[in-house]
Amino acid sequence: QVQLVESGGGLVQPGGSLRLSCAASGSVFSINAMGWYRQAPGKQRELVAIISSSISGGRTNYADSVKGRFTISRDNAKNMVYLQMNSLKPEDTAVYYCNGNVVSVNAGLAYAQDYWGQGTQVTVSS
């Protein structure tokens, strides 16, 4: 089994910063793409940022609404992904979820599966 656990959410004033962290543990052999998604009340979950594996060049992509303000990064040795959020706006308020396409090995066979964290609340308000 694989677990993804987010941390770092909280309440911040507009213009402030937060750094989210997500740690993968359990039967992790390697991790392909990792990403951050968010879901605001009454809205669908949306992609915030995604980063490919190092083998694939560690390429990043961002939602237009966060470009220039958010930065995604990863530490492969620690099986972690981060989201640095600067210049936060009230519309960034949401539950933020970590996602990882995790490769595990069982009985000599490797397989990849998507996993989600439980989410962490980010509230931007004065």
PDB file of C-alpha atoms in Angstrom:
ATOM      1  CA  GLN A   1       0.000   0.000   0.000  1.00  0.00           C
ATOM      2  CA  VAL A   2       1.003   3.583  -0.635  1.00  0.00           C
ATOM      3  CA  GLN A   3       0.072   6.650   1.386  1.00  0.00           C
ATOM      4  CA  LEU A   4       0.352  10.296   0.402  1.00  0.00           C
ATOM      5  CA  VAL A   5       0.180  12.787   3.245  1.00  0.00           C
ATOM      6  CA  GLU A   6      -0.041  16.547   2.748  1.00  0.00           C
ATOM      7  CA  SER A   7       0.951  19.216   5.224  1.00  0.00           C
ATOM      8  CA  GLY A   8       1.444  22.965   5.344  1.00  0.00           C
ATOM      9  CA  GLY A   9      -2.039  24.296   4.812  1.00  0.00           C
ATOM     10  CA  GLY A  10      -3.575  27.013   6.941  1.00  0.00           C
ATOM     11  CA  LEU A  11      -4.967  30.514   7.087  1.00  0.00           C
ATOM     12  CA  VAL A  12      -3.028  33.295   5.410  1.00  0.00           C
ATOM     13  CA  GLN A  13      -3.769  36.901   4.492  1.00  0.00           C
ATOM     14  CA  PRO A  14      -4.011  37.999   0.862  1.00  0.00           C
ATOM     15  CA  GLY A  15      -0.535  38.528  -0.548  1.00  0.00           C
ATOM     16  CA  GLY A  16       0.962  36.024   1.840  1.00  0.00           C
ATOM     17  CA  SER A  17       2.772  32.756   1.201  1.00  0.00           C
ATOM     18  CA  LEU A  18       2.427  29.114   2.130  1.00  0.00           C
ATOM     19  CA  ARG A  19       4.429  26.026   1.325  1.00  0.00           C
ATOM     20  CA  LEU A  20       2.649  22.718   0.971  1.00  0.00           C
ATOM     21  CA  SER A  21       4.457  19.416   1.319  1.00  0.00           C
ATOM     22  CA  CYS A  22       3.413  15.914   0.342  1.00  0.00           C
ATOM     23  CA  ALA A  23       5.203  12.766   1.428  1.00  0.00           C
ATOM     24  CA  ALA A  24       4.727   9.376  -0.195  1.00  0.00           C
ATOM     25  CA  SER A  25       5.368   6.279   1.901  1.00  0.00           C
ATOM     26  CA  GLY A  26       4.767   2.563   1.780  1.00  0.00           C
ATOM     27  CA  SER A  27       5.410   0.373  -1.250  1.00  0.00           C
ATOM     28  CA  VAL A  28       7.132   3.073  -3.304  1.00  0.00           C
ATOM     29  CA  PHE A  29       9.667   1.918  -5.868  1.00  0.00           C
ATOM     30  CA  SER A  30       9.616   5.154  -7.838  1.00  0.00           C
ATOM     31  CA  ILE A  31       7.211   7.932  -8.670  1.00  0.00           C
ATOM     32  CA  ASN A  32       6.340   9.179 -12.112  1.00  0.00           C
ATOM     33  CA  ALA A  33       4.432  12.461 -12.349  1.00  0.00           C
ATOM     34  CA  MET A  34       3.382  14.227  -9.157  1.00  0.00           C
ATOM     35  CA  GLY A  35       0.894  17.012  -8.946  1.00  0.00           C
ATOM     36  CA  TRP A  36      -1.210  19.317  -6.847  1.00  0.00           C
ATOM     37  CA  TYR A  37      -4.932  19.752  -7.349  1.00  0.00           C
ATOM     38  CA  ARG A  38      -7.458  21.877  -5.510  1.00  0.00           C
ATOM     39  CA  GLN A  39     -11.167  21.901  -4.935  1.00  0.00           C
ATOM     40  CA  ALA A  40     -13.085  24.937  -3.773  1.00  0.00           C
ATOM     41  CA  PRO A  41     -16.595  24.659  -2.295  1.00  0.00           C
ATOM     42  CA  GLY A  42     -19.148  24.022  -5.014  1.00  0.00           C
ATOM     43  CA  LYS A  43     -16.498  23.597  -7.693  1.00  0.00           C
ATOM     44  CA  GLN A  44     -14.839  20.672  -9.407  1.00  0.00           C
ATOM     45  CA  ARG A  45     -11.346  19.573  -8.532  1.00  0.00           C
ATOM     46  CA  GLU A  46      -8.811  21.269 -10.797  1.00  0.00           C
ATOM     47  CA  LEU A  47      -5.167  20.819 -11.625  1.00  0.00           C
ATOM     48  CA  VAL A  48      -2.909  23.418 -10.029  1.00  0.00           C
ATOM     49  CA  ALA A  49       0.571  22.205 -10.971  1.00  0.00           C
ATOM     50  CA  ILE A  50       2.281  19.042 -12.129  1.00  0.00           C
ATOM     51  CA  ILE A  51       5.889  17.911 -12.381  1.00  0.00           C
ATOM     52  CA  SER A  52       7.163  14.973 -14.399  1.00  0.00           C
ATOM     53  CA  SER A  53       9.733  12.475 -13.209  1.00  0.00           C
ATOM     54  CA  SER A  54      13.418  13.343 -13.304  1.00  0.00           C
ATOM     55  CA  ILE A  55      13.893  10.792 -16.070  1.00  0.00           C
ATOM     56  CA  SER A  56      11.349  12.744 -18.090  1.00  0.00           C
ATOM     57  CA  GLY A  57      13.154  15.978 -17.403  1.00  0.00           C
ATOM     58  CA  GLY A  58      11.257  17.217 -14.378  1.00  0.00           C
ATOM     59  CA  ARG A  59       9.024  19.328 -16.606  1.00  0.00           C
ATOM     60  CA  THR A  60       6.420  21.482 -14.908  1.00  0.00           C
ATOM     61  CA  ASN A  61       3.029  22.764 -15.939  1.00  0.00           C
ATOM     62  CA  TYR A  62       0.763  25.185 -14.147  1.00  0.00           C
ATOM     63  CA  ALA A  63      -2.806  26.329 -14.303  1.00  0.00           C
ATOM     64  CA  ASP A  64      -2.981  29.777 -15.871  1.00  0.00           C
ATOM     65  CA  SER A  65      -4.447  31.167 -12.656  1.00  0.00           C
ATOM     66  CA  VAL A  66      -1.310  30.357 -10.649  1.00  0.00           C
ATOM     67  CA  LYS A  67       1.482  30.897 -13.183  1.00  0.00           C
ATOM     68  CA  GLY A  68       4.146  33.203 -11.818  1.00  0.00           C
ATOM     69  CA  ARG A  69       2.887  32.797  -8.252  1.00  0.00           C
ATOM     70  CA  PHE A  70       3.175  29.070  -7.492  1.00  0.00           C
ATOM     71  CA  THR A  71       6.186  26.787  -7.895  1.00  0.00           C
ATOM     72  CA  ILE A  72       6.113  22.995  -7.791  1.00  0.00           C
ATOM     73  CA  SER A  73       9.228  20.996  -6.954  1.00  0.00           C
ATOM     74  CA  ARG A  74      10.117  17.491  -5.871  1.00  0.00           C
ATOM     75  CA  ASP A  75      12.735  15.634  -3.859  1.00  0.00           C
ATOM     76  CA  ASN A  76      13.022  12.155  -5.331  1.00  0.00           C
ATOM     77  CA  ALA A  77      15.281  10.878  -2.570  1.00  0.00           C
ATOM     78  CA  LYS A  78      12.589  11.681  -0.011  1.00  0.00           C
ATOM     79  CA  ASN A  79       9.593  10.842  -2.215  1.00  0.00           C
ATOM     80  CA  MET A  80       8.216  14.309  -1.645  1.00  0.00           C
ATOM     81  CA  VAL A  81       6.609  17.037  -3.700  1.00  0.00           C
ATOM     82  CA  TYR A  82       6.208  20.664  -2.677  1.00  0.00           C
ATOM     83  CA  LEU A  83       4.082  23.605  -3.709  1.00  0.00           C
ATOM     84  CA  GLN A  84       5.397  27.067  -2.902  1.00  0.00           C
ATOM     85  CA  MET A  85       2.503  29.496  -3.074  1.00  0.00           C
ATOM     86  CA  ASN A  86       3.228  33.225  -3.141  1.00  0.00           C
ATOM     87  CA  SER A  87       1.034  36.285  -3.614  1.00  0.00           C
ATOM     88  CA  LEU A  88      -1.966  34.307  -2.459  1.00  0.00           C
ATOM     89  CA  LYS A  89      -5.429  35.528  -3.353  1.00  0.00           C
ATOM     90  CA  PRO A  90      -8.823  34.809  -1.779  1.00  0.00           C
ATOM     91  CA  GLU A  91      -9.717  32.792  -4.879  1.00  0.00           C
ATOM     92  CA  ASP A  92      -6.896  30.387  -4.021  1.00  0.00           C
ATOM     93  CA  THR A  93      -8.947  29.225  -1.049  1.00  0.00           C
ATOM     94  CA  ALA A  94      -9.572  25.501  -1.440  1.00  0.00           C
ATOM     95  CA  VAL A  95      -8.650  22.057  -0.233  1.00  0.00           C
ATOM     96  CA  TYR A  96      -5.369  21.136  -1.879  1.00  0.00           C
ATOM     97  CA  TYR A  97      -4.699  17.523  -2.805  1.00  0.00           C
ATOM     98  CA  CYS A  98      -1.470  15.798  -3.690  1.00  0.00           C
ATOM     99  CA  ASN A  99      -1.442  13.198  -6.450  1.00  0.00           C
ATOM    100  CA  GLY A 100       1.276  10.795  -7.460  1.00  0.00           C
ATOM    101  CA  ASN A 101       1.629   8.092 -10.076  1.00  0.00           C
ATOM    102  CA  VAL A 102       3.524   5.601  -7.946  1.00  0.00           C
ATOM    103  CA  VAL A 103       5.412   2.574  -9.195  1.00  0.00           C
ATOM    104  CA  SER A 104       5.372  -0.410  -6.844  1.00  0.00           C
ATOM    105  CA  VAL A 105       6.869  -3.880  -7.174  1.00  0.00           C
ATOM    106  CA  ASN A 106       5.030  -7.035  -6.146  1.00  0.00           C
ATOM    107  CA  ALA A 107       6.266 -10.557  -6.774  1.00  0.00           C
ATOM    108  CA  GLY A 108       8.809  -9.203  -9.197  1.00  0.00           C
ATOM    109  CA  LEU A 109       6.258  -7.278 -11.241  1.00  0.00           C
ATOM    110  CA  ALA A 110       6.219  -3.502 -11.426  1.00  0.00           C
ATOM    111  CA  TYR A 111       2.988  -1.604 -11.772  1.00  0.00           C
ATOM    112  CA  ALA A 112       1.979   2.054 -11.595  1.00  0.00           C
ATOM    113  CA  GLN A 113      -1.090   3.405  -9.860  1.00  0.00           C
ATOM    114  CA  ASP A 114      -2.431   6.847  -9.036  1.00  0.00           C
ATOM    115  CA  TYR A 115      -2.750   7.784  -5.375  1.00  0.00           C
ATOM    116  CA  TRP A 116      -4.277  10.794  -3.633  1.00  0.00           C
ATOM    117  CA  GLY A 117      -3.619  12.428  -0.320  1.00  0.00           C
ATOM    118  CA  GLN A 118      -6.361  13.329   2.108  1.00  0.00           C
ATOM    119  CA  GLY A 119      -6.128  17.040   1.350  1.00  0.00           C
ATOM    120  CA  THR A 120      -5.066  20.116   3.271  1.00  0.00           C
ATOM    121  CA  GLN A 121      -7.137  23.277   3.663  1.00  0.00           C
ATOM    122  CA  VAL A 122      -5.764  26.578   2.415  1.00  0.00           C
ATOM    123  CA  THR A 123      -7.751  29.671   3.344  1.00  0.00           C
ATOM    124  CA  VAL A 124      -6.782  33.113   2.089  1.00  0.00           C
ATOM    125  CA  SER A 125      -8.632  35.795   3.973  1.00  0.00           C
ATOM    126  CA  SER A 126      -8.082  39.035   5.803  1.00  0.00           C
TER     127      SER A 126
END
